[in-house]
């Protein structure tokens, strides 16, 4: 593993630690007690802006640090893999709209303060509990060009998405209680079911 891949792995650990801490329900409760309600409106947006800023070093590592090409898929595999990436990206966007783009971005609390949170169980969420993570993983691994730095990122991101899904489920259980437990009992985590029965 080259020094750039090591830099990628090291920074990913920093990113994952900060991101996980800020997403932790216990930390959120602690921060809310000290922020006098400001986090109710601004918390999600601030979390997303920080995450966006913290993604920039990944882009820098991928674009500017020395790297080694592992493979470039030959045609027609290149075209099929690029099409799979486009499909995964489209599925990600559809899922965001099903979740609620404003809520995901952290703008819901600003535009409609005091709005009631709802548990989304329709659309892709009828088939699996974590479509955003699954489609993100499919997008990463469908890349027709693979480098050592990208491989390092993909491995760590896949592992982190799995841990993030577990973490998110704990938060959703805390927020929605029995409704989430029932949903979790019926719907698989990552392996999609084909039929949606309520």
mmCIF file of N, CA and C in Angstrom, residues 42-164:
data_model
loop_
_atom_site.group_PDB
_atom_site.id
_atom_site.type_symbol
_atom_site.label_atom_id
_atom_site.label_comp_id
_atom_site.label_asym_id
_atom_site.label_seq_id
_atom_site.Cartn_x
_atom_site.Cartn_y
_atom_site.Cartn_z
ATOM 1 N N UNK A 42 -31.046 24.034 13.386
ATOM 2 C CA UNK A 42 -29.816 24.167 12.624
ATOM 3 C C UNK A 42 -28.924 22.931 12.664
ATOM 4 N N UNK A 43 -29.216 21.974 13.542
ATOM 5 C CA UNK A 43 -28.315 20.850 13.763
ATOM 6 C C UNK A 43 -28.030 20.007 12.531
ATOM 7 N N UNK A 44 -29.073 19.590 11.843
ATOM 8 C CA UNK A 44 -28.899 18.725 10.673
ATOM 9 C C UNK A 44 -28.160 19.446 9.552
ATOM 10 N N UNK A 45 -28.507 20.708 9.342
ATOM 11 C CA UNK A 45 -27.842 21.489 8.298
ATOM 12 C C UNK A 45 -26.361 21.660 8.626
ATOM 13 N N UNK A 46 -26.055 21.984 9.875
ATOM 14 C CA UNK A 46 -24.655 22.144 10.287
ATOM 15 C C UNK A 46 -23.896 20.831 10.137
ATOM 16 N N UNK A 47 -24.538 19.723 10.502
ATOM 17 C CA UNK A 47 -23.929 18.395 10.356
ATOM 18 C C UNK A 47 -23.594 18.119 8.895
ATOM 19 N N UNK A 48 -24.528 18.415 7.992
ATOM 20 C CA UNK A 48 -24.309 18.175 6.563
ATOM 21 C C UNK A 48 -23.228 19.083 5.984
ATOM 22 N N UNK A 49 -23.208 20.339 6.395
ATOM 23 C CA UNK A 49 -22.178 21.263 5.891
ATOM 24 C C UNK A 49 -20.787 20.826 6.353
ATOM 25 N N UNK A 50 -20.685 20.404 7.619
ATOM 26 C CA UNK A 50 -19.403 19.920 8.117
ATOM 27 C C UNK A 50 -18.976 18.664 7.355
ATOM 28 N N UNK A 51 -19.926 17.740 7.132
ATOM 29 C CA UNK A 51 -19.611 16.518 6.383
ATOM 30 C C UNK A 51 -19.133 16.860 4.972
ATOM 31 N N UNK A 52 -19.781 17.833 4.337
ATOM 32 C CA UNK A 52 -19.391 18.248 2.989
ATOM 33 C C UNK A 52 -17.973 18.813 2.976
ATOM 34 N N UNK A 53 -17.668 19.649 3.950
ATOM 35 C CA UNK A 53 -16.320 20.208 4.051
ATOM 36 C C UNK A 53 -15.297 19.095 4.300
ATOM 37 N N UNK A 54 -15.687 18.140 5.142
ATOM 38 C CA UNK A 54 -14.756 17.051 5.471
ATOM 39 C C UNK A 54 -14.569 16.067 4.314
ATOM 40 N N UNK A 55 -15.422 16.135 3.293
ATOM 41 C CA UNK A 55 -15.236 15.296 2.108
ATOM 42 C C UNK A 55 -14.149 15.839 1.176
ATOM 43 N N UNK A 56 -13.839 17.113 1.294
ATOM 44 C CA UNK A 56 -12.874 17.738 0.380
ATOM 45 C C UNK A 56 -11.489 17.087 0.408
ATOM 46 N N UNK A 57 -10.943 16.707 1.576
ATOM 47 C CA UNK A 57 -9.654 16.014 1.542
ATOM 48 C C UNK A 57 -9.677 14.693 0.765
ATOM 49 N N UNK A 58 -10.823 13.991 0.765
ATOM 50 C CA UNK A 58 -10.926 12.775 -0.050
ATOM 51 C C UNK A 58 -10.738 13.122 -1.528
ATOM 52 N N UNK A 59 -11.398 14.190 -1.960
ATOM 53 C CA UNK A 59 -11.291 14.621 -3.355
ATOM 54 C C UNK A 59 -9.840 14.990 -3.671
ATOM 55 N N UNK A 60 -9.206 15.709 -2.742
ATOM 56 C CA UNK A 60 -7.813 16.090 -2.938
ATOM 57 C C UNK A 60 -6.920 14.859 -3.080
ATOM 58 N N UNK A 61 -7.099 13.883 -2.189
ATOM 59 C CA UNK A 61 -6.275 12.663 -2.240
ATOM 60 C C UNK A 61 -6.497 11.927 -3.562
ATOM 61 N N UNK A 62 -7.762 11.798 -3.973
ATOM 62 C CA UNK A 62 -8.074 11.059 -5.200
ATOM 63 C C UNK A 62 -7.554 11.771 -6.446
ATOM 64 N N UNK A 63 -7.565 13.097 -6.440
ATOM 65 C CA UNK A 63 -7.186 13.831 -7.647
ATOM 66 C C UNK A 63 -5.713 14.206 -7.721
ATOM 67 N N UNK A 64 -5.085 14.452 -6.566
ATOM 68 C CA UNK A 64 -3.767 15.075 -6.612
ATOM 69 C C UNK A 64 -2.621 14.259 -6.018
ATOM 70 N N UNK A 65 -2.891 13.299 -5.169
ATOM 71 C CA UNK A 65 -1.784 12.521 -4.612
ATOM 72 C C UNK A 65 -1.407 11.390 -5.566
ATOM 73 N N UNK A 66 -0.164 10.940 -5.525
ATOM 74 C CA UNK A 66 0.268 9.848 -6.410
ATOM 75 C C UNK A 66 -0.620 8.622 -6.230
ATOM 76 N N UNK A 67 -0.880 7.947 -7.335
ATOM 77 C CA UNK A 67 -1.789 6.810 -7.307
ATOM 78 C C UNK A 67 -1.319 5.763 -8.314
ATOM 79 N N UNK A 68 -1.870 4.580 -8.183
ATOM 80 C CA UNK A 68 -1.513 3.480 -9.076
ATOM 81 C C UNK A 68 -2.804 2.876 -9.642
ATOM 82 N N UNK A 69 -2.890 2.787 -10.943
ATOM 83 C CA UNK A 69 -4.080 2.201 -11.580
ATOM 84 C C UNK A 69 -4.044 0.689 -11.398
ATOM 85 N N UNK A 70 -5.130 0.145 -10.877
ATOM 86 C CA UNK A 70 -5.254 -1.306 -10.713
ATOM 87 C C UNK A 70 -5.859 -1.913 -11.975
ATOM 88 N N UNK A 71 -6.931 -1.284 -12.469
ATOM 89 C CA UNK A 71 -7.506 -1.749 -13.733
ATOM 90 C C UNK A 71 -8.305 -0.634 -14.388
ATOM 91 N N UNK A 72 -8.414 -0.749 -15.692
ATOM 92 C CA UNK A 72 -9.371 0.015 -16.488
ATOM 93 C C UNK A 72 -10.145 -1.037 -17.262
ATOM 94 N N UNK A 73 -11.425 -1.126 -16.979
ATOM 95 C CA UNK A 73 -12.235 -2.175 -17.595
ATOM 96 C C UNK A 73 -12.234 -2.008 -19.117
ATOM 97 N N UNK A 74 -12.058 -3.099 -19.856
ATOM 98 C CA UNK A 74 -12.110 -3.011 -21.324
ATOM 99 C C UNK A 74 -13.567 -2.869 -21.796
ATOM 100 N N UNK A 75 -13.703 -2.387 -23.010
ATOM 101 C CA UNK A 75 -15.033 -2.300 -23.606
ATOM 102 C C UNK A 75 -15.508 -3.698 -23.985
ATOM 103 N N UNK A 76 -16.734 -4.136 -23.753
ATOM 104 C CA UNK A 76 -17.925 -3.389 -23.353
ATOM 105 C C UNK A 76 -18.140 -3.340 -21.836
ATOM 106 N N UNK A 77 -17.275 -4.016 -21.048
ATOM 107 C CA UNK A 77 -17.436 -3.993 -19.590
ATOM 108 C C UNK A 77 -17.392 -2.557 -19.060
ATOM 109 N N UNK A 78 -16.532 -1.715 -19.659
ATOM 110 C CA UNK A 78 -16.434 -0.314 -19.235
ATOM 111 C C UNK A 78 -17.809 0.364 -19.342
ATOM 112 N N UNK A 79 -18.464 0.192 -20.483
ATOM 113 C CA UNK A 79 -19.780 0.806 -20.692
ATOM 114 C C UNK A 79 -20.826 0.263 -19.747
ATOM 115 N N UNK A 80 -20.801 -1.042 -19.507
ATOM 116 C CA UNK A 80 -21.776 -1.650 -18.587
ATOM 117 C C UNK A 80 -21.566 -1.153 -17.158
ATOM 118 N N UNK A 81 -20.306 -1.041 -16.754
ATOM 119 C CA UNK A 81 -20.022 -0.577 -15.394
ATOM 120 C C UNK A 81 -20.387 0.894 -15.234
ATOM 121 N N UNK A 82 -20.102 1.703 -16.262
ATOM 122 C CA UNK A 82 -20.482 3.123 -16.213
ATOM 123 C C UNK A 82 -22.006 3.260 -16.164
ATOM 124 N N UNK A 83 -22.717 2.419 -16.925
ATOM 125 C CA UNK A 83 -24.186 2.438 -16.892
ATOM 126 C C UNK A 83 -24.701 2.022 -15.514
ATOM 127 N N UNK A 84 -24.046 1.037 -14.899
ATOM 128 C CA UNK A 84 -24.436 0.611 -13.552
ATOM 129 C C UNK A 84 -24.230 1.751 -12.550
ATOM 130 N N UNK A 85 -23.140 2.501 -12.722
ATOM 131 C CA UNK A 85 -22.910 3.656 -11.842
ATOM 132 C C UNK A 85 -24.002 4.706 -12.014
ATOM 133 N N UNK A 86 -24.367 4.991 -13.264
ATOM 134 C CA UNK A 86 -25.438 5.957 -13.514
ATOM 135 C C UNK A 86 -26.754 5.495 -12.913
ATOM 136 N N UNK A 87 -27.045 4.206 -13.050
ATOM 137 C CA UNK A 87 -28.275 3.656 -12.476
ATOM 138 C C UNK A 87 -28.251 3.771 -10.954
ATOM 139 N N UNK A 88 -27.121 3.445 -10.330
ATOM 140 C CA UNK A 88 -27.001 3.557 -8.868
ATOM 141 C C UNK A 88 -27.164 5.014 -8.427
ATOM 142 N N UNK A 89 -26.584 5.950 -9.192
ATOM 143 C CA UNK A 89 -26.731 7.371 -8.860
ATOM 144 C C UNK A 89 -28.191 7.806 -8.980
ATOM 145 N N UNK A 90 -28.883 7.327 -10.018
ATOM 146 C CA UNK A 90 -30.300 7.652 -10.185
ATOM 147 C C UNK A 90 -31.119 7.085 -9.028
ATOM 148 N N UNK A 91 -30.805 5.851 -8.614
ATOM 149 C CA UNK A 91 -31.514 5.233 -7.493
ATOM 150 C C UNK A 91 -31.264 6.017 -6.198
ATOM 151 N N UNK A 92 -30.035 6.516 -6.030
ATOM 152 C CA UNK A 92 -29.725 7.352 -4.864
ATOM 153 C C UNK A 92 -30.600 8.606 -4.850
ATOM 154 N N UNK A 93 -30.710 9.270 -5.998
ATOM 155 C CA UNK A 93 -31.531 10.481 -6.076
ATOM 156 C C UNK A 93 -33.000 10.188 -5.803
ATOM 157 N N UNK A 94 -33.502 9.097 -6.376
ATOM 158 C CA UNK A 94 -34.901 8.717 -6.141
ATOM 159 C C UNK A 94 -35.121 8.464 -4.650
ATOM 160 N N UNK A 95 -34.172 7.757 -4.024
ATOM 161 C CA UNK A 95 -34.284 7.462 -2.598
ATOM 162 C C UNK A 95 -34.282 8.743 -1.774
ATOM 163 N N UNK A 96 -33.437 9.701 -2.160
ATOM 164 C CA UNK A 96 -33.417 10.983 -1.447
ATOM 165 C C UNK A 96 -34.777 11.669 -1.511
ATOM 166 N N UNK A 97 -35.417 11.622 -2.672
ATOM 167 C CA UNK A 97 -36.738 12.234 -2.797
ATOM 168 C C UNK A 97 -37.770 11.467 -1.984
ATOM 169 N N UNK A 98 -37.630 10.142 -1.905
ATOM 170 C CA UNK A 98 -38.550 9.358 -1.084
ATOM 171 C C UNK A 98 -38.359 9.643 0.398
ATOM 172 N N UNK A 99 -37.125 9.899 0.791
ATOM 173 C CA UNK A 99 -36.828 10.219 2.189
ATOM 174 C C UNK A 99 -37.316 11.622 2.525
ATOM 175 N N UNK A 100 -37.195 12.495 1.579
ATOM 176 C CA UNK A 100 -37.490 13.912 1.787
ATOM 177 C C UNK A 100 -36.196 14.688 1.686
ATOM 178 N N UNK A 101 -35.983 15.315 0.545
ATOM 179 C CA UNK A 101 -34.720 16.006 0.286
ATOM 180 C C UNK A 101 -34.476 17.098 1.322
ATOM 181 N N UNK A 102 -35.512 17.872 1.640
ATOM 182 C CA UNK A 102 -35.339 18.964 2.596
ATOM 183 C C UNK A 102 -34.922 18.435 3.966
ATOM 184 N N UNK A 103 -35.535 17.338 4.375
ATOM 185 C CA UNK A 103 -35.185 16.753 5.668
ATOM 186 C C UNK A 103 -33.758 16.226 5.646
ATOM 187 N N UNK A 104 -33.397 15.533 4.573
ATOM 188 C CA UNK A 104 -32.051 14.973 4.463
ATOM 189 C C UNK A 104 -30.990 16.073 4.497
ATOM 190 N N UNK A 105 -31.252 17.185 3.799
ATOM 191 C CA UNK A 105 -30.292 18.283 3.746
ATOM 192 C C UNK A 105 -30.255 19.112 5.025
ATOM 193 N N UNK A 106 -31.294 18.972 5.843
ATOM 194 C CA UNK A 106 -31.349 19.753 7.076
ATOM 195 C C UNK A 106 -32.081 21.071 6.912
ATOM 196 N N UNK A 107 -32.859 21.206 5.839
ATOM 197 C CA UNK A 107 -33.588 22.447 5.586
ATOM 198 C C UNK A 107 -35.033 22.387 6.070
ATOM 199 N N UNK A 108 -35.525 21.196 6.339
ATOM 200 C CA UNK A 108 -36.912 21.026 6.783
ATOM 201 C C UNK A 108 -37.177 21.804 8.066
ATOM 202 N N UNK A 109 -36.262 21.698 9.031
ATOM 203 C CA UNK A 109 -36.431 22.394 10.310
ATOM 204 C C UNK A 109 -36.405 23.906 10.174
ATOM 205 N N UNK A 110 -35.721 24.411 9.142
ATOM 206 C CA UNK A 110 -35.670 25.856 8.921
ATOM 207 C C UNK A 110 -36.919 26.353 8.212
ATOM 208 N N UNK A 111 -37.364 25.595 7.215
ATOM 209 C CA UNK A 111 -38.512 26.025 6.417
ATOM 210 C C UNK A 111 -39.841 25.705 7.084
ATOM 211 N N UNK A 112 -39.880 24.561 7.802
ATOM 212 C CA UNK A 112 -41.101 24.153 8.487
ATOM 213 C C UNK A 112 -40.756 23.736 9.917
ATOM 214 N N UNK A 113 -40.437 24.696 10.783
ATOM 215 C CA UNK A 113 -40.047 24.341 12.146
ATOM 216 C C UNK A 113 -41.178 23.647 12.892
ATOM 217 N N UNK A 114 -40.814 22.688 13.713
ATOM 218 C CA UNK A 114 -41.804 21.971 14.517
ATOM 219 C C UNK A 114 -42.544 20.894 13.756
ATOM 220 N N UNK A 115 -42.131 20.643 12.513
ATOM 221 C CA UNK A 115 -42.795 19.598 11.730
ATOM 222 C C UNK A 115 -42.552 18.222 12.322
ATOM 223 N N UNK A 116 -43.556 17.364 12.207
ATOM 224 C CA UNK A 116 -43.459 16.021 12.788
ATOM 225 C C UNK A 116 -42.631 15.114 11.887
ATOM 226 N N UNK A 117 -41.718 14.376 12.483
ATOM 227 C CA UNK A 117 -40.896 13.403 11.744
ATOM 228 C C UNK A 117 -41.754 12.180 11.440
ATOM 229 N N UNK A 118 -41.570 11.640 10.228
ATOM 230 C CA UNK A 118 -42.298 10.424 9.874
ATOM 231 C C UNK A 118 -41.299 9.330 9.495
ATOM 232 N N UNK A 119 -41.691 8.111 9.767
ATOM 233 C CA UNK A 119 -40.879 6.956 9.405
ATOM 234 C C UNK A 119 -41.241 6.565 7.978
ATOM 235 N N UNK A 120 -40.295 6.672 7.072
ATOM 236 C CA UNK A 120 -40.538 6.347 5.657
ATOM 237 C C UNK A 120 -40.417 4.846 5.482
ATOM 238 N N UNK A 121 -41.492 4.218 5.013
ATOM 239 C CA UNK A 121 -41.490 2.765 4.790
ATOM 240 C C UNK A 121 -41.994 2.415 3.390
ATOM 241 N N UNK A 122 -42.144 3.417 2.540
ATOM 242 C CA UNK A 122 -42.635 3.169 1.181
ATOM 243 C C UNK A 122 -41.494 3.351 0.185
ATOM 244 N N UNK A 123 -41.801 3.163 -1.088
ATOM 245 C CA UNK A 123 -40.767 3.276 -2.118
ATOM 246 C C UNK A 123 -39.710 2.205 -1.933
ATOM 247 N N UNK A 124 -38.446 2.583 -2.098
ATOM 248 C CA UNK A 124 -37.366 1.616 -1.908
ATOM 249 C C UNK A 124 -37.310 1.103 -0.466
ATOM 250 N N UNK A 125 -37.790 1.945 0.474
ATOM 251 C CA UNK A 125 -37.764 1.549 1.883
ATOM 252 C C UNK A 125 -38.742 0.419 2.191
ATOM 253 N N UNK A 126 -39.619 0.132 1.271
ATOM 254 C CA UNK A 126 -40.496 -1.030 1.408
ATOM 255 C C UNK A 126 -39.728 -2.322 1.134
ATOM 256 N N UNK A 127 -38.679 -2.218 0.332
ATOM 257 C CA UNK A 127 -37.922 -3.397 -0.083
ATOM 258 C C UNK A 127 -36.701 -3.676 0.796
ATOM 259 N N UNK A 128 -36.094 -2.616 1.336
ATOM 260 C CA UNK A 128 -34.945 -2.776 2.234
ATOM 261 C C UNK A 128 -34.842 -1.544 3.114
ATOM 262 N N UNK A 129 -34.198 -1.708 4.268
ATOM 263 C CA UNK A 129 -34.169 -0.627 5.252
ATOM 264 C C UNK A 129 -33.117 0.436 4.949
ATOM 265 N N UNK A 130 -32.118 0.113 4.168
ATOM 266 C CA UNK A 130 -31.005 1.044 3.946
ATOM 267 C C UNK A 130 -30.682 1.228 2.462
ATOM 268 N N UNK A 131 -31.646 1.699 1.682
ATOM 269 C CA UNK A 131 -31.365 1.847 0.245
ATOM 270 C C UNK A 131 -30.278 2.869 -0.065
ATOM 271 N N UNK A 132 -30.187 3.955 0.707
ATOM 272 C CA UNK A 132 -29.147 4.947 0.428
ATOM 273 C C UNK A 132 -27.761 4.331 0.528
ATOM 274 N N UNK A 133 -27.528 3.565 1.585
ATOM 275 C CA UNK A 133 -26.220 2.926 1.755
ATOM 276 C C UNK A 133 -25.968 1.892 0.665
ATOM 277 N N UNK A 134 -26.979 1.084 0.347
ATOM 278 C CA UNK A 134 -26.798 0.042 -0.669
ATOM 279 C C UNK A 134 -26.473 0.660 -2.024
ATOM 280 N N UNK A 135 -27.226 1.682 -2.430
ATOM 281 C CA UNK A 135 -26.980 2.296 -3.738
ATOM 282 C C UNK A 135 -25.634 3.019 -3.769
ATOM 283 N N UNK A 136 -25.230 3.593 -2.641
ATOM 284 C CA UNK A 136 -23.908 4.229 -2.575
ATOM 285 C C UNK A 136 -22.803 3.184 -2.747
ATOM 286 N N UNK A 137 -22.959 2.035 -2.107
ATOM 287 C CA UNK A 137 -21.975 0.949 -2.245
ATOM 288 C C UNK A 137 -21.925 0.452 -3.685
ATOM 289 N N UNK A 138 -23.091 0.266 -4.296
ATOM 290 C CA UNK A 138 -23.133 -0.185 -5.694
ATOM 291 C C UNK A 138 -22.472 0.848 -6.615
ATOM 292 N N UNK A 139 -22.697 2.131 -6.329
ATOM 293 C CA UNK A 139 -22.060 3.184 -7.128
ATOM 294 C C UNK A 139 -20.539 3.095 -7.027
ATOM 295 N N UNK A 140 -20.032 2.952 -5.815
ATOM 296 C CA UNK A 140 -18.578 2.893 -5.622
ATOM 297 C C UNK A 140 -17.952 1.712 -6.358
ATOM 298 N N UNK A 141 -18.553 0.537 -6.201
ATOM 299 C CA UNK A 141 -17.934 -0.676 -6.732
ATOM 300 C C UNK A 141 -18.218 -0.906 -8.211
ATOM 301 N N UNK A 142 -19.042 -0.062 -8.828
ATOM 302 C CA UNK A 142 -19.292 -0.176 -10.277
ATOM 303 C C UNK A 142 -18.305 0.642 -11.098
ATOM 304 N N UNK A 143 -17.359 1.260 -10.445
ATOM 305 C CA UNK A 143 -16.416 2.120 -11.162
ATOM 306 C C UNK A 143 -15.631 1.329 -12.206
ATOM 307 N N UNK A 144 -15.637 1.783 -13.459
ATOM 308 C CA UNK A 144 -14.893 1.066 -14.503
ATOM 309 C C UNK A 144 -13.386 1.305 -14.435
ATOM 310 N N UNK A 145 -12.978 2.275 -13.621
ATOM 311 C CA UNK A 145 -11.555 2.549 -13.405
ATOM 312 C C UNK A 145 -11.282 2.413 -11.913
ATOM 313 N N UNK A 146 -10.292 1.605 -11.561
ATOM 314 C CA UNK A 146 -9.975 1.403 -10.142
ATOM 315 C C UNK A 146 -8.501 1.713 -9.908
ATOM 316 N N UNK A 147 -8.257 2.562 -8.926
ATOM 317 C CA UNK A 147 -6.891 2.874 -8.516
ATOM 318 C C UNK A 147 -6.691 2.407 -7.079
ATOM 319 N N UNK A 148 -5.464 2.427 -6.623
ATOM 320 C CA UNK A 148 -5.185 1.996 -5.256
ATOM 321 C C UNK A 148 -5.868 2.920 -4.240
ATOM 322 N N UNK A 149 -5.836 4.224 -4.488
ATOM 323 C CA UNK A 149 -6.487 5.158 -3.562
ATOM 324 C C UNK A 149 -7.999 4.967 -3.545
ATOM 325 N N UNK A 150 -8.573 4.770 -4.726
ATOM 326 C CA UNK A 150 -10.019 4.560 -4.809
ATOM 327 C C UNK A 150 -10.409 3.235 -4.162
ATOM 328 N N UNK A 151 -9.605 2.201 -4.364
ATOM 329 C CA UNK A 151 -9.869 0.909 -3.731
ATOM 330 C C UNK A 151 -9.858 1.048 -2.207
ATOM 331 N N UNK A 152 -8.872 1.778 -1.686
ATOM 332 C CA UNK A 152 -8.796 2.006 -0.242
ATOM 333 C C UNK A 152 -10.043 2.731 0.253
ATOM 334 N N UNK A 153 -10.432 3.770 -0.491
ATOM 335 C CA UNK A 153 -11.644 4.515 -0.119
ATOM 336 C C UNK A 153 -12.872 3.609 -0.155
ATOM 337 N N UNK A 154 -13.014 2.818 -1.226
ATOM 338 C CA UNK A 154 -14.189 1.956 -1.378
ATOM 339 C C UNK A 154 -14.292 0.922 -0.257
ATOM 340 N N UNK A 155 -13.177 0.309 0.101
ATOM 341 C CA UNK A 155 -13.187 -0.695 1.167
ATOM 342 C C UNK A 155 -13.614 -0.046 2.478
ATOM 343 N N UNK A 156 -13.005 1.091 2.799
ATOM 344 C CA UNK A 156 -13.322 1.749 4.071
ATOM 345 C C UNK A 156 -14.745 2.299 4.068
ATOM 346 N N UNK A 157 -15.189 2.849 2.933
ATOM 347 C CA UNK A 157 -16.549 3.384 2.856
ATOM 348 C C UNK A 157 -17.579 2.276 2.994
ATOM 349 N N UNK A 158 -17.339 1.130 2.369
ATOM 350 C CA UNK A 158 -18.279 0.008 2.474
ATOM 351 C C UNK A 158 -18.408 -0.449 3.917
ATOM 352 N N UNK A 159 -17.291 -0.583 4.584
ATOM 353 C CA UNK A 159 -17.300 -0.971 5.996
ATOM 354 C C UNK A 159 -18.018 0.091 6.829
ATOM 355 N N UNK A 160 -17.734 1.353 6.534
ATOM 356 C CA UNK A 160 -18.348 2.433 7.298
ATOM 357 C C UNK A 160 -19.849 2.542 7.033
ATOM 358 N N UNK A 161 -20.278 2.298 5.800
ATOM 359 C CA UNK A 161 -21.711 2.320 5.504
ATOM 360 C C UNK A 161 -22.445 1.247 6.307
ATOM 361 N N UNK A 162 -21.823 0.081 6.438
ATOM 362 C CA UNK A 162 -22.454 -0.978 7.233
ATOM 363 C C UNK A 162 -22.570 -0.546 8.692
ATOM 364 N N UNK A 163 -21.474 -0.024 9.248
ATOM 365 C CA UNK A 163 -21.521 0.456 10.635
ATOM 366 C C UNK A 163 -22.492 1.627 10.771
ATOM 367 N N UNK A 164 -22.515 2.499 9.758
ATOM 368 C CA UNK A 164 -23.444 3.628 9.771
ATOM 369 C C UNK A 164 -24.893 3.180 9.758
#
